mmCIF file of C-alpha atoms and ligand atoms in Angstrom:
data_model
loop_
_atom_site.group_PDB
_atom_site.id
_atom_site.type_symbol
_atom_site.label_atom_id
_atom_site.label_comp_id
_atom_site.label_asym_id
_atom_site.label_seq_id
_atom_site.Cartn_x
_atom_site.Cartn_y
_atom_site.Cartn_z
ATOM 1 C CA UNK Q 8 -17.521 -18.188 8.781
ATOM 2 C CA UNK Q 9 -13.717 -18.415 8.635
ATOM 3 C CA UNK Q 10 -12.152 -18.090 5.188
ATOM 4 C CA UNK Q 11 -9.375 -20.666 4.770
ATOM 5 C CA UNK Q 12 -6.275 -19.790 2.769
ATOM 6 C CA UNK Q 13 -5.252 -23.387 2.011
ATOM 7 C CA UNK Q 14 -5.091 -23.813 -1.820
ATOM 8 C CA UNK Q 15 -6.401 -20.301 -2.441
ATOM 9 C CA UNK Q 16 -4.715 -18.596 -5.407
ATOM 10 C CA UNK Q 17 -3.436 -15.126 -4.502
ATOM 11 C CA UNK Q 18 -2.083 -12.578 -6.987
ATOM 12 C CA UNK Q 19 0.265 -10.036 -5.363
ATOM 13 C CA UNK Q 20 1.532 -6.822 -6.977
ATOM 14 C CA UNK Q 21 4.760 -5.275 -5.705
ATOM 15 C CA UNK Q 22 5.587 -8.777 -4.427
ATOM 16 C CA UNK Q 23 9.357 -8.210 -4.424
ATOM 17 C CA UNK Q 24 9.142 -5.227 -2.053
ATOM 18 C CA UNK Q 25 9.287 -5.248 1.734
ATOM 19 C CA UNK Q 26 5.583 -5.710 2.513
ATOM 20 C CA UNK Q 27 4.890 -7.838 -0.600
ATOM 21 C CA UNK Q 28 7.643 -10.329 0.232
ATOM 22 C CA UNK Q 29 6.670 -10.692 3.892
ATOM 23 C CA UNK Q 30 3.012 -11.212 2.919
ATOM 24 C CA UNK Q 31 3.917 -13.744 0.216
ATOM 25 C CA UNK Q 32 5.824 -15.822 2.793
ATOM 26 C CA UNK Q 33 3.002 -15.680 5.338
ATOM 27 C CA UNK Q 34 0.343 -16.590 2.744
ATOM 28 C CA UNK Q 35 2.519 -19.455 1.491
ATOM 29 C CA UNK Q 36 2.858 -20.760 5.066
ATOM 30 C CA UNK Q 37 -0.970 -20.828 5.217
ATOM 31 C CA UNK Q 38 -1.081 -23.097 2.158
ATOM 32 C CA UNK Q 39 -1.906 -20.514 -0.525
ATOM 33 C CA UNK Q 40 -0.687 -20.675 -4.136
ATOM 34 C CA UNK Q 41 1.025 -17.480 -5.210
ATOM 35 C CA UNK Q 42 1.173 -15.338 -8.333
ATOM 36 C CA UNK Q 43 4.142 -13.078 -7.630
ATOM 37 C CA UNK Q 44 4.294 -9.938 -9.762
ATOM 38 C CA UNK Q 45 6.531 -6.878 -9.810
ATOM 39 C CA UNK Q 46 8.214 -4.653 -12.393
ATOM 40 C CA UNK Q 47 11.290 -6.828 -12.814
ATOM 41 C CA UNK Q 48 11.212 -10.525 -13.710
ATOM 42 C CA UNK Q 49 14.495 -11.112 -11.867
ATOM 43 C CA UNK Q 50 13.107 -9.811 -8.569
ATOM 44 C CA UNK Q 51 10.075 -12.131 -8.628
ATOM 45 C CA UNK Q 52 12.170 -15.091 -9.786
ATOM 46 C CA UNK Q 53 14.457 -14.590 -6.770
ATOM 47 C CA UNK Q 54 11.481 -14.600 -4.411
ATOM 48 C CA UNK Q 55 9.827 -17.557 -6.161
ATOM 49 C CA UNK Q 56 12.987 -19.643 -5.625
ATOM 50 C CA UNK Q 57 12.043 -19.775 -1.926
ATOM 51 C CA UNK Q 58 8.800 -21.682 -2.678
ATOM 52 C CA UNK Q 59 7.802 -25.051 -4.195
ATOM 53 C CA UNK Q 60 7.557 -24.683 -7.998
ATOM 54 C CA UNK Q 61 4.041 -26.110 -8.245
ATOM 55 C CA UNK Q 62 2.675 -23.488 -5.856
ATOM 56 C CA UNK Q 63 4.115 -20.375 -7.448
ATOM 57 C CA UNK Q 64 3.965 -18.389 -10.682
ATOM 58 C CA UNK Q 65 6.387 -15.459 -11.002
ATOM 59 C CA UNK Q 66 5.755 -12.859 -13.715
ATOM 60 C CA UNK Q 67 6.877 -9.314 -14.421
ATOM 61 C CA UNK Q 68 3.820 -7.052 -14.423
ATOM 62 C CA UNK Q 69 3.707 -3.269 -14.486
ATOM 63 C CA UNK Q 70 0.535 -1.898 -12.879
ATOM 64 C CA UNK Q 71 0.606 1.113 -15.207
ATOM 65 C CA UNK Q 72 0.197 -1.197 -18.226
ATOM 66 C CA UNK Q 73 -3.272 -2.685 -18.875
ATOM 67 C CA UNK Q 74 -1.956 -5.261 -21.361
ATOM 68 C CA UNK Q 75 0.650 -6.594 -18.947
ATOM 69 C CA UNK Q 76 -1.966 -6.904 -16.170
ATOM 70 C CA UNK Q 77 -4.520 -8.665 -18.384
ATOM 71 C CA UNK Q 78 -1.889 -11.097 -19.664
ATOM 72 C CA UNK Q 79 -0.708 -12.073 -16.183
ATOM 73 C CA UNK Q 80 -4.246 -12.335 -14.814
ATOM 74 C CA UNK Q 81 -5.277 -14.778 -17.519
ATOM 75 C CA UNK Q 82 -2.007 -16.709 -17.180
ATOM 76 C CA UNK Q 83 -2.736 -17.097 -13.447
ATOM 77 C CA UNK Q 84 -6.115 -18.638 -14.240
ATOM 78 C CA UNK Q 85 -4.731 -20.940 -16.926
ATOM 79 C CA UNK Q 86 -1.914 -22.048 -14.579
ATOM 80 C CA UNK Q 87 -3.869 -22.633 -11.376
ATOM 81 C CA UNK Q 88 -7.433 -22.924 -12.725
ATOM 82 C CA UNK Q 89 -8.714 -19.924 -10.738
ATOM 83 C CA UNK Q 90 -7.900 -16.740 -8.841
ATOM 84 C CA UNK Q 91 -9.330 -16.259 -5.335
ATOM 85 C CA UNK Q 92 -7.610 -13.179 -3.922
ATOM 86 C CA UNK Q 93 -6.058 -10.118 -5.522
ATOM 87 C CA UNK Q 94 -3.654 -8.163 -3.323
ATOM 88 C CA UNK Q 95 -3.063 -4.786 -5.018
ATOM 89 C CA UNK Q 96 -0.007 -3.762 -3.057
ATOM 90 C CA UNK Q 97 2.449 -2.080 -5.464
ATOM 91 C CA UNK Q 98 3.184 1.517 -4.565
ATOM 92 C CA UNK Q 99 5.773 4.252 -4.917
ATOM 93 C CA UNK Q 100 6.559 7.653 -3.465
ATOM 94 C CA UNK Q 101 8.941 10.421 -4.596
ATOM 95 C CA UNK Q 102 12.052 9.042 -6.323
ATOM 96 C CA UNK Q 103 14.910 11.120 -4.916
ATOM 97 C CA UNK Q 104 13.632 13.772 -2.560
ATOM 98 C CA UNK Q 105 10.313 14.839 -1.062
ATOM 99 C CA UNK Q 106 8.588 17.798 -2.732
ATOM 100 C CA UNK Q 107 5.696 20.103 -2.042
ATOM 101 C CA UNK Q 108 2.837 20.534 -4.515
ATOM 102 C CA UNK Q 109 4.326 23.955 -5.270
ATOM 103 C CA UNK Q 110 7.746 22.750 -6.396
ATOM 104 C CA UNK Q 111 7.266 19.155 -7.613
ATOM 105 C CA UNK Q 112 7.583 18.056 -11.241
ATOM 106 C CA UNK Q 113 4.201 17.570 -12.890
ATOM 107 C CA UNK Q 114 5.302 14.266 -14.430
ATOM 108 C CA UNK Q 115 6.485 12.833 -11.105
ATOM 109 C CA UNK Q 116 3.243 13.776 -9.339
ATOM 110 C CA UNK Q 117 1.233 12.074 -12.074
ATOM 111 C CA UNK Q 118 3.455 8.966 -12.106
ATOM 112 C CA UNK Q 119 2.736 8.402 -8.404
ATOM 113 C CA UNK Q 120 -1.015 8.705 -9.029
ATOM 114 C CA UNK Q 121 -0.658 6.365 -12.007
ATOM 115 C CA UNK Q 122 0.954 3.601 -9.917
ATOM 116 C CA UNK Q 123 -0.679 4.106 -6.512
ATOM 117 C CA UNK Q 124 -4.238 4.966 -7.539
ATOM 118 C CA UNK Q 125 -4.821 3.902 -11.148
ATOM 119 C CA UNK Q 126 -2.520 0.887 -10.773
ATOM 120 C CA UNK Q 127 -4.778 -0.429 -8.013
ATOM 121 C CA UNK Q 128 -7.911 0.210 -10.107
ATOM 122 C CA UNK Q 129 -6.404 -1.646 -13.104
ATOM 123 C CA UNK Q 130 -5.216 -4.611 -11.019
ATOM 124 C CA UNK Q 131 -8.533 -5.021 -9.236
ATOM 125 C CA UNK Q 132 -10.687 -4.479 -12.339
ATOM 126 C CA UNK Q 133 -8.775 -7.142 -14.305
ATOM 127 C CA UNK Q 134 -9.175 -9.827 -11.663
ATOM 128 C CA UNK Q 135 -12.712 -8.990 -10.522
ATOM 129 C CA UNK Q 136 -14.570 -11.526 -12.722
ATOM 130 C CA UNK Q 137 -12.514 -14.337 -11.122
ATOM 131 C CA UNK Q 138 -12.857 -12.926 -7.600
ATOM 132 C CA UNK Q 139 -16.644 -12.718 -7.974
ATOM 133 C CA UNK Q 140 -16.864 -16.176 -9.541
ATOM 134 C CA UNK Q 141 -14.912 -17.712 -6.637
ATOM 135 C CA UNK Q 142 -16.549 -15.600 -3.884
ATOM 136 C CA UNK Q 143 -13.054 -14.376 -3.171
ATOM 137 C CA UNK Q 144 -11.424 -11.237 -1.815
ATOM 138 C CA UNK Q 145 -9.864 -7.985 -2.925
ATOM 139 C CA UNK Q 146 -7.341 -6.372 -0.607
ATOM 140 C CA UNK Q 147 -5.454 -3.171 -1.359
ATOM 141 C CA UNK Q 148 -2.524 -1.606 0.462
ATOM 142 C CA UNK Q 149 -3.644 1.863 1.404
ATOM 143 C CA UNK Q 150 -1.887 3.581 4.316
ATOM 144 C CA UNK Q 151 -2.424 5.706 7.382
ATOM 145 C CA UNK Q 152 -1.927 8.456 4.789
ATOM 146 C CA UNK Q 153 -5.541 7.804 3.731
ATOM 147 C CA UNK Q 154 -6.546 9.824 6.819
ATOM 148 C CA UNK Q 155 -3.310 11.567 7.906
ATOM 149 C CA UNK Q 156 -2.243 14.948 6.498
ATOM 150 C CA UNK Q 157 -0.108 14.303 3.386
ATOM 151 C CA UNK Q 158 2.222 17.312 3.688
ATOM 152 C CA UNK Q 159 5.320 16.697 1.477
ATOM 153 C CA UNK Q 160 3.698 13.507 0.209
ATOM 154 C CA UNK Q 161 0.592 14.832 -1.564
ATOM 155 C CA UNK Q 162 0.322 12.508 -4.603
ATOM 156 C CA UNK Q 163 0.929 9.490 -2.358
ATOM 157 C CA UNK Q 164 -1.651 10.545 0.257
ATOM 158 C CA UNK Q 165 -4.136 11.507 -2.470
ATOM 159 C CA UNK Q 166 -3.805 8.011 -3.953
ATOM 160 C CA UNK Q 167 -4.064 6.232 -0.605
ATOM 161 C CA UNK Q 168 -7.245 8.158 0.273
ATOM 162 C CA UNK Q 169 -8.572 7.426 -3.222
ATOM 163 C CA UNK Q 170 -8.035 3.671 -3.043
ATOM 164 C CA UNK Q 171 -9.570 3.595 0.418
ATOM 165 C CA UNK Q 172 -12.844 4.984 -0.979
ATOM 166 C CA UNK Q 173 -12.528 2.775 -4.066
ATOM 167 C CA UNK Q 174 -12.476 -0.302 -1.822
ATOM 168 C CA UNK Q 175 -15.182 0.891 0.556
ATOM 169 C CA UNK Q 176 -17.450 1.389 -2.472
ATOM 170 C CA UNK Q 177 -16.442 -1.964 -3.918
ATOM 171 C CA UNK Q 178 -17.090 -3.785 -0.656
ATOM 172 C CA UNK Q 179 -20.703 -2.575 -0.616
ATOM 173 C CA UNK Q 180 -21.110 -3.480 -4.304
ATOM 174 C CA UNK Q 181 -19.708 -6.997 -3.798
ATOM 175 C CA UNK Q 182 -21.704 -7.865 -0.686
ATOM 176 C CA UNK Q 183 -24.637 -9.378 -2.602
ATOM 177 C CA UNK Q 184 -22.210 -11.510 -4.609
ATOM 178 C CA UNK Q 185 -20.595 -13.093 -1.502
ATOM 179 C CA UNK Q 186 -17.198 -11.643 -2.422
ATOM 180 C CA UNK Q 187 -15.488 -8.979 -0.280
ATOM 181 C CA UNK Q 188 -12.960 -6.165 -0.336
ATOM 182 C CA UNK Q 189 -10.628 -4.928 2.412
ATOM 183 C CA UNK Q 190 -8.401 -1.949 3.006
ATOM 184 C CA UNK Q 191 -4.976 -2.630 4.524
ATOM 185 C CA UNK Q 192 -3.700 0.434 6.417
ATOM 186 C CA UNK Q 193 -0.048 0.004 7.424
ATOM 187 C CA UNK Q 194 1.545 2.611 9.677
ATOM 188 C CA UNK Q 195 5.317 3.192 9.400
ATOM 189 C CA UNK Q 196 6.968 -0.004 8.155
ATOM 190 C CA UNK Q 197 10.706 -0.687 7.777
ATOM 191 C CA UNK Q 198 10.997 -1.091 3.998
ATOM 192 C CA UNK Q 199 12.965 0.753 1.273
ATOM 193 C CA UNK Q 200 9.988 3.132 0.910
ATOM 194 C CA UNK Q 201 10.551 4.721 4.324
ATOM 195 C CA UNK Q 202 14.366 4.914 4.347
ATOM 196 C CA UNK Q 203 14.234 8.689 3.724
ATOM 197 C CA UNK Q 204 11.995 9.576 6.688
ATOM 198 C CA UNK Q 205 13.953 7.241 8.986
ATOM 199 C CA UNK Q 206 17.368 8.882 8.691
ATOM 200 C CA UNK Q 207 18.032 8.902 4.943
ATOM 201 C CA UNK Q 208 16.823 12.493 4.586
ATOM 202 C CA UNK Q 209 17.493 14.931 7.443
ATOM 203 C CA UNK Q 210 14.583 17.254 6.638
ATOM 204 C CA UNK Q 211 11.776 14.712 6.289
ATOM 205 C CA UNK Q 212 13.133 12.702 9.232
ATOM 206 C CA UNK Q 213 12.885 15.834 11.413
ATOM 207 C CA UNK Q 214 9.400 16.598 10.084
ATOM 208 C CA UNK Q 215 8.228 13.079 11.012
ATOM 209 C CA UNK Q 216 9.703 13.503 14.493
ATOM 210 C CA UNK Q 217 7.991 16.849 15.067
ATOM 211 C CA UNK Q 218 4.785 16.087 13.179
ATOM 212 C CA UNK Q 219 3.805 12.844 14.928
ATOM 213 C CA UNK Q 220 3.400 12.134 18.667
ATOM 214 C CA UNK Q 221 6.029 9.773 20.084
ATOM 215 C CA UNK Q 222 3.881 6.637 20.022
ATOM 216 C CA UNK Q 223 2.989 7.098 16.332
ATOM 217 C CA UNK Q 224 6.552 7.758 15.154
ATOM 218 C CA UNK Q 225 7.987 4.270 15.394
ATOM 219 C CA UNK Q 226 8.247 1.763 12.551
ATOM 220 C CA UNK Q 227 7.431 -1.948 12.698
ATOM 221 C CA UNK Q 228 8.808 -4.765 10.481
ATOM 222 C CA UNK Q 229 6.803 -5.923 7.420
ATOM 223 C CA UNK Q 230 6.369 -9.381 8.983
ATOM 224 C CA UNK Q 231 3.850 -7.830 11.402
ATOM 225 C CA UNK Q 232 1.874 -6.466 8.461
ATOM 226 C CA UNK Q 233 1.895 -9.960 6.924
ATOM 227 C CA UNK Q 234 0.456 -11.538 10.090
ATOM 228 C CA UNK Q 235 -2.261 -8.869 10.262
ATOM 229 C CA UNK Q 236 -3.084 -9.375 6.572
ATOM 230 C CA UNK Q 237 -3.507 -13.135 6.925
ATOM 231 C CA UNK Q 238 -5.621 -12.700 10.025
ATOM 232 C CA UNK Q 239 -7.743 -10.074 8.242
ATOM 233 C CA UNK Q 240 -8.275 -12.273 5.180
ATOM 234 C CA UNK Q 241 -9.328 -15.230 7.315
ATOM 235 C CA UNK Q 242 -12.036 -13.051 8.876
ATOM 236 C CA UNK Q 243 -12.821 -11.023 5.731
ATOM 237 C CA UNK Q 244 -12.200 -7.893 7.770
ATOM 238 C CA UNK Q 245 -13.186 -4.651 6.017
ATOM 239 C CA UNK Q 246 -10.252 -2.792 7.612
ATOM 240 C CA UNK Q 247 -6.824 -4.149 8.571
ATOM 241 C CA UNK Q 248 -4.967 -1.505 10.581
ATOM 242 C CA UNK Q 249 -1.430 -2.313 11.645
ATOM 243 C CA UNK Q 250 0.080 -1.525 14.126
ATOM 244 C CA UNK Q 251 -3.025 -1.326 16.331
ATOM 245 C CA UNK Q 252 -1.902 1.992 17.843
ATOM 246 C CA UNK Q 253 -3.394 3.617 14.717
ATOM 247 C CA UNK Q 254 -6.911 2.222 15.380
ATOM 248 C CA UNK Q 255 -8.064 5.124 17.618
ATOM 249 C CA UNK Q 256 -6.686 7.647 15.107
ATOM 250 C CA UNK Q 257 -8.651 5.976 12.306
ATOM 251 C CA UNK Q 258 -11.792 5.912 14.495
ATOM 252 C CA UNK Q 259 -11.521 9.586 15.488
ATOM 253 C CA UNK Q 260 -10.023 10.756 12.194
ATOM 254 C CA UNK Q 261 -12.418 13.695 11.808
ATOM 255 C CA UNK Q 262 -11.405 15.395 15.037
ATOM 256 C CA UNK Q 263 -7.728 14.377 14.822
ATOM 257 C CA UNK Q 264 -7.636 15.689 11.246
ATOM 258 C CA UNK Q 265 -8.909 19.142 12.230
ATOM 259 C CA UNK Q 266 -6.258 19.376 14.946
ATOM 260 C CA UNK Q 267 -3.344 18.028 12.855
ATOM 261 C CA UNK Q 268 -4.154 20.262 9.844
ATOM 262 C CA UNK Q 269 -4.093 23.260 12.207
ATOM 263 C CA UNK Q 270 -0.902 22.067 13.966
ATOM 264 C CA UNK Q 271 1.081 21.608 10.731
ATOM 265 C CA UNK Q 272 -0.013 24.987 9.368
ATOM 266 C CA UNK Q 273 0.825 26.847 12.577
ATOM 267 C CA UNK Q 274 4.028 25.144 13.740
ATOM 268 C CA UNK Q 275 6.827 27.605 12.950
ATOM 269 C CA UNK Q 276 9.619 24.986 12.913
ATOM 270 C CA UNK Q 277 7.663 22.742 10.514
ATOM 271 C CA UNK Q 278 6.928 25.706 8.262
ATOM 272 C CA UNK Q 279 10.617 26.691 8.197
ATOM 273 C CA UNK Q 280 11.623 23.083 7.372
ATOM 274 C CA UNK Q 281 9.154 23.201 4.470
ATOM 275 C CA UNK Q 282 10.838 26.337 3.110
ATOM 276 C CA UNK Q 283 14.245 24.694 3.516
ATOM 277 C CA UNK Q 284 12.980 21.657 1.580
ATOM 278 C CA UNK Q 285 11.662 23.837 -1.235
ATOM 279 C CA UNK Q 286 14.949 25.765 -1.417
ATOM 280 C CA UNK Q 287 16.912 22.518 -1.550
ATOM 281 C CA UNK Q 288 14.912 21.242 -4.498
ATOM 282 C CA UNK Q 289 14.567 24.579 -6.344
ATOM 283 C CA UNK Q 290 15.051 24.170 -10.084
HETATM 284 N N1 NAD K 23 6.639 1.137 4.124
HETATM 285 C C1 NAD K 23 5.643 1.784 4.724
HETATM 286 O O1 NAD K 23 5.824 2.424 5.774
HETATM 287 C C2 NAD K 23 4.261 1.758 4.145
HETATM 288 C C3 NAD K 23 3.210 2.267 4.921
HETATM 289 C C4 NAD K 23 1.921 2.254 4.394
HETATM 290 C C5 NAD K 23 1.675 1.740 3.146
HETATM 291 N N2 NAD K 23 2.717 1.250 2.412
HETATM 292 C C6 NAD K 23 2.394 0.725 1.087
HETATM 293 O O2 NAD K 23 2.770 -0.630 1.034
HETATM 294 C C7 NAD K 23 2.970 -1.009 -0.330
HETATM 295 C C8 NAD K 23 4.276 -1.766 -0.443
HETATM 296 O O3 NAD K 23 5.319 -0.865 -0.129
HETATM 297 P P1 NAD K 23 6.676 -1.294 0.590
HETATM 298 O O4 NAD K 23 6.767 -0.509 1.837
HETATM 299 O O5 NAD K 23 6.790 -2.769 0.630
HETATM 300 O O6 NAD K 23 7.707 -0.623 -0.409
HETATM 301 P P2 NAD K 23 8.744 -1.292 -1.412
HETATM 302 O O7 NAD K 23 9.336 -0.155 -2.147
HETATM 303 O O8 NAD K 23 9.633 -2.231 -0.674
HETATM 304 O O9 NAD K 23 7.802 -2.152 -2.380
HETATM 305 C C9 NAD K 23 7.030 -1.600 -3.412
HETATM 306 C C10 NAD K 23 7.084 -2.551 -4.590
HETATM 307 O O10 NAD K 23 6.227 -2.048 -5.632
HETATM 308 C C11 NAD K 23 6.895 -2.289 -6.863
HETATM 309 N N3 NAD K 23 6.418 -1.386 -7.919
HETATM 310 C C12 NAD K 23 6.731 -0.081 -8.101
HETATM 311 N N4 NAD K 23 6.174 0.390 -9.225
HETATM 312 C C13 NAD K 23 5.486 -0.646 -9.761
HETATM 313 C C14 NAD K 23 4.716 -0.799 -10.946
HETATM 314 N N5 NAD K 23 4.542 0.222 -11.808
HETATM 315 N N6 NAD K 23 4.168 -2.003 -11.199
HETATM 316 C C15 NAD K 23 4.347 -3.043 -10.352
HETATM 317 N N7 NAD K 23 5.068 -2.970 -9.226
HETATM 318 C C16 NAD K 23 5.641 -1.784 -8.934
HETATM 319 C C17 NAD K 23 8.362 -2.040 -6.552
HETATM 320 O O11 NAD K 23 9.207 -2.611 -7.538
HETATM 321 C C18 NAD K 23 8.491 -2.664 -5.173
HETATM 322 O O12 NAD K 23 8.906 -4.003 -5.226
HETATM 323 C C19 NAD K 23 2.926 0.288 -1.133
HETATM 324 O O13 NAD K 23 1.651 0.445 -1.724
HETATM 325 C C20 NAD K 23 3.140 1.348 -0.080
HETATM 326 O O14 NAD K 23 2.596 2.574 -0.449
HETATM 327 C C21 NAD K 23 3.991 1.234 2.878
#
């Protein structure tokens, strides 16, 4: 049966970012009420100004902070009377430059895991009683990095693979309660997160160009992710893969993974770019 988004209350983390903003607009157009959250109050206030006041709540919320999440979750329920969908979307990658596991800072590696993996766990856990009560939905923004080699992006890929399994487990656990959970797998999307690999950083841009076949190298705008998300929620899809060119890779991930792990380890140009990257960021 189709799941209608009209009057559904949706909490979004990372709402002020590229994918969060596009999804907020698309969900709003479907009639949903929005709880917009992000690290800065100003950023969510700016986004909220685009919507009717009675259909939006904008609150700063840091997904690394349990108290902040619990406060905003209960405020959402007291404002709108319920919470139907939680969209755990906030995510980060390296701050300045890409690193390898060998030369990254321990604290930066752990910060990425804290936001991208534990932040999703905290967000989902806090809203789960409401989602179950309302037979609602959990959706988390994973990535093609859940099944693609995470070279130069290890804490990010580790988190994306982790939240994929978190949601697959959760989906099975929720089935008997008539609630559901979905994994959103975006490919390359034109947002601030990917500016480095699309020209901002010569080394990682070249690695993307050599490391991915032509058809998988291109980026799409976040609005396409938003359309796929809405469509996926309406059908309670377990997996939302966008763009669709990544579907066969996800289906044949075992075989593709064996080949790509071998390719990256044995490609002399890629290996020399890795050394160059480590030299550039040597402490
Ligand atoms: N851009 C891509 O190509 C791509 C591909 C696959 C998956 N994703 C995922 O999509 C999600 C959204 O990313 P985006 O591309 O829109 O990037 P973005 O940088 O535009 O947005 C990320 C948002 O998360 C927020 N955020 C960061 N730390 C936070 C914290 N501790 N608490 C709350 N919010 C926090 C940021 O302020 C930002 O608004 C991320 O999970 C990202 O990993 C992006």
